[in-house]
Amino acid sequence: MLNIGGLNEGFVLDHIEAGKAMMIYNNLGLDKLDCCVAIIKNARSNKMGKKDIIKIEGGLDLVDLDVLGFIDHNITVNIIKDGKIVEKKRLSLPKKITNVIKCKNPRCITSIEQELKHIFILTDEENQVYRCKYCEEKYTR
Ligand SMILES: [Zn+2]
């Protein structure tokens, strides 16, 4: 049972791979939020051994679930109301991500036209392959 200690209204990102919480914190822009955010590192997990957890007070619209799904779609999102888990959301790999990663191909139009959005498309769901919308350069993690 997930300990949501003290959180009344908000959500908990559970099953984060141990050590990844800070990276997710930065990628989701949680440092820019005014609400209460708690990071728990190296929590014990039956399934994973160790895991990280992030608790956020407030509505789910505070974070971009596409970005989260792209980073790690195995994370579970627990929605908390009145101090209880009312819903568990599974994430999926987003079909398209905008301005999260940058194309590394020096000849890509996005490295020349600075104002262009960096758009990547999921081209192979099974192997989690994303390709640049403009030059089809494969994104390697
Ligand atoms: Zn490109």
Coordinates of C-alpha atoms and ligand atoms in Angstrom, one line a residue:
M1 CA 0.0 0.0 0.0
L2 CA 1.3 3.4 -1.0
N3 CA 1.8 5.8 1.8
I4 CA 0.4 9.1 0.7
G5 CA 1.0 10.6 4.1
G6 CA -0.7 14.0 4.5
L7 CA -1.7 14.5 0.9
N8 CA -5.3 15.5 0.7
E9 CA -5.9 16.6 -2.9
G10 CA -3.3 15.9 -5.5
F11 CA -1.5 13.0 -7.2
V12 CA 1.4 10.7 -6.6
L13 CA 3.8 9.5 -9.3
D14 CA 4.7 6.0 -8.2
H15 CA 7.1 3.3 -9.5
I16 CA 9.6 5.8 -10.7
E17 CA 12.9 4.0 -11.3
A18 CA 15.2 4.7 -8.3
G19 CA 17.4 7.7 -9.0
K20 CA 15.2 9.2 -11.7
A21 CA 13.0 11.5 -9.5
M22 CA 15.1 14.6 -9.9
M23 CA 15.4 14.2 -13.7
I24 CA 11.6 13.9 -13.8
Y25 CA 11.2 16.9 -11.4
N26 CA 13.2 19.0 -13.8
N27 CA 11.7 17.7 -17.1
L28 CA 8.2 18.3 -15.8
G29 CA 9.1 21.8 -14.6
L30 CA 8.0 21.1 -11.1
D31 CA 10.5 23.6 -9.8
K32 CA 8.3 26.3 -11.4
L33 CA 5.2 25.2 -9.4
D34 CA 4.0 27.0 -6.3
C35 CA 2.3 24.0 -4.8
C36 CA 3.7 21.5 -2.4
V37 CA 5.9 18.9 -4.1
A38 CA 7.6 16.0 -2.2
I39 CA 10.2 13.7 -3.5
I40 CA 10.9 10.4 -1.9
K41 CA 14.0 8.6 -2.9
N42 CA 14.8 4.9 -2.6
A43 CA 11.5 3.9 -1.2
R44 CA 11.1 0.1 -0.7
S45 CA 9.2 -1.6 -3.5
N46 CA 8.1 -5.3 -3.7
K47 CA 8.1 -5.1 -7.5
M48 CA 11.2 -3.0 -8.1
G49 CA 13.4 -3.3 -5.0
K50 CA 13.9 0.4 -4.8
K51 CA 11.8 3.2 -6.3
D52 CA 11.4 6.9 -6.3
I53 CA 8.0 8.6 -5.6
I54 CA 6.9 12.2 -6.3
K55 CA 3.9 13.7 -4.5
I56 CA 2.3 16.8 -5.9
E57 CA -0.5 18.8 -4.3
G58 CA -3.1 20.1 -6.8
G59 CA -4.7 19.1 -10.1
L60 CA -3.4 16.8 -12.7
D61 CA -3.2 19.6 -15.2
L62 CA -0.1 20.8 -13.4
V63 CA 2.0 18.3 -15.3
D64 CA 2.3 17.2 -18.9
L65 CA 1.5 13.5 -18.9
D66 CA 2.8 13.1 -22.4
V67 CA 6.2 14.2 -21.2
L68 CA 6.0 11.8 -18.3
G69 CA 4.9 8.9 -20.5
F70 CA 7.8 9.6 -22.8
I71 CA 10.3 9.6 -19.9
D72 CA 8.9 6.4 -18.4
H73 CA 5.5 4.9 -19.2
N74 CA 5.8 2.4 -16.4
I75 CA 5.2 5.1 -13.8
T76 CA 1.8 4.9 -12.2
V77 CA -0.2 8.1 -11.5
N78 CA -2.4 7.9 -8.4
I79 CA -5.0 10.5 -8.0
I80 CA -5.8 11.5 -4.5
K81 CA -9.0 13.0 -3.2
D82 CA -9.9 13.5 0.5
G83 CA -6.7 11.7 1.4
K84 CA -7.6 8.5 -0.5
I85 CA -6.5 7.1 -3.9
V86 CA -9.5 7.4 -6.1
E87 CA -7.9 6.5 -9.4
K88 CA -4.8 4.9 -10.8
K89 CA -3.8 6.0 -14.2
R90 CA -1.4 4.0 -16.5
L91 CA 0.7 6.0 -18.8
S92 CA 1.2 5.3 -22.5
L93 CA 3.9 6.3 -24.9
P94 CA 2.8 9.5 -26.6
K95 CA 2.4 9.4 -30.3
K96 CA 4.0 12.8 -30.7
I97 CA 6.2 14.9 -28.4
T98 CA 6.9 18.6 -28.9
N99 CA 9.9 20.5 -27.5
V100 CA 10.9 17.8 -25.1
I101 CA 14.0 16.5 -27.0
K102 CA 16.1 18.0 -29.7
C103 CA 17.2 16.6 -33.0
K104 CA 20.9 15.9 -33.0
N105 CA 21.3 15.8 -36.7
P106 CA 23.4 18.9 -37.6
R107 CA 21.9 19.0 -41.0
C108 CA 18.3 19.0 -39.7
I109 CA 16.2 22.1 -40.5
T110 CA 15.6 22.5 -36.7
S111 CA 19.3 23.3 -36.2
I112 CA 19.1 26.0 -38.8
E113 CA 15.6 27.4 -38.2
Q114 CA 15.8 28.1 -34.5
E115 CA 12.1 29.0 -34.1
L116 CA 10.9 25.7 -35.4
K117 CA 9.3 23.3 -32.8
H118 CA 11.2 20.1 -32.1
I119 CA 8.7 17.5 -33.0
F120 CA 9.3 13.7 -32.7
I121 CA 6.9 11.0 -33.8
L122 CA 6.6 7.5 -32.4
T123 CA 7.4 5.3 -35.4
D124 CA 7.8 2.0 -33.7
E125 CA 5.8 1.5 -30.5
E126 CA 7.2 -1.9 -29.7
N127 CA 10.8 -0.7 -29.7
Q128 CA 10.0 2.8 -28.4
V129 CA 11.5 4.5 -31.4
Y130 CA 11.0 8.2 -32.0
R131 CA 12.0 9.9 -35.1
C132 CA 12.4 13.6 -35.9
K133 CA 9.4 14.8 -37.9
Y134 CA 11.6 16.8 -40.3
C135 CA 14.6 14.6 -41.0
E136 CA 13.6 11.2 -39.6
E137 CA 16.7 11.1 -37.4
K138 CA 16.2 8.4 -34.8
Y139 CA 16.3 9.6 -31.2
T140 CA 18.6 7.6 -29.0
R141 CA 18.2 7.8 -25.3
Ligands
ZN1 ZN 15.8 16.4 -37.4

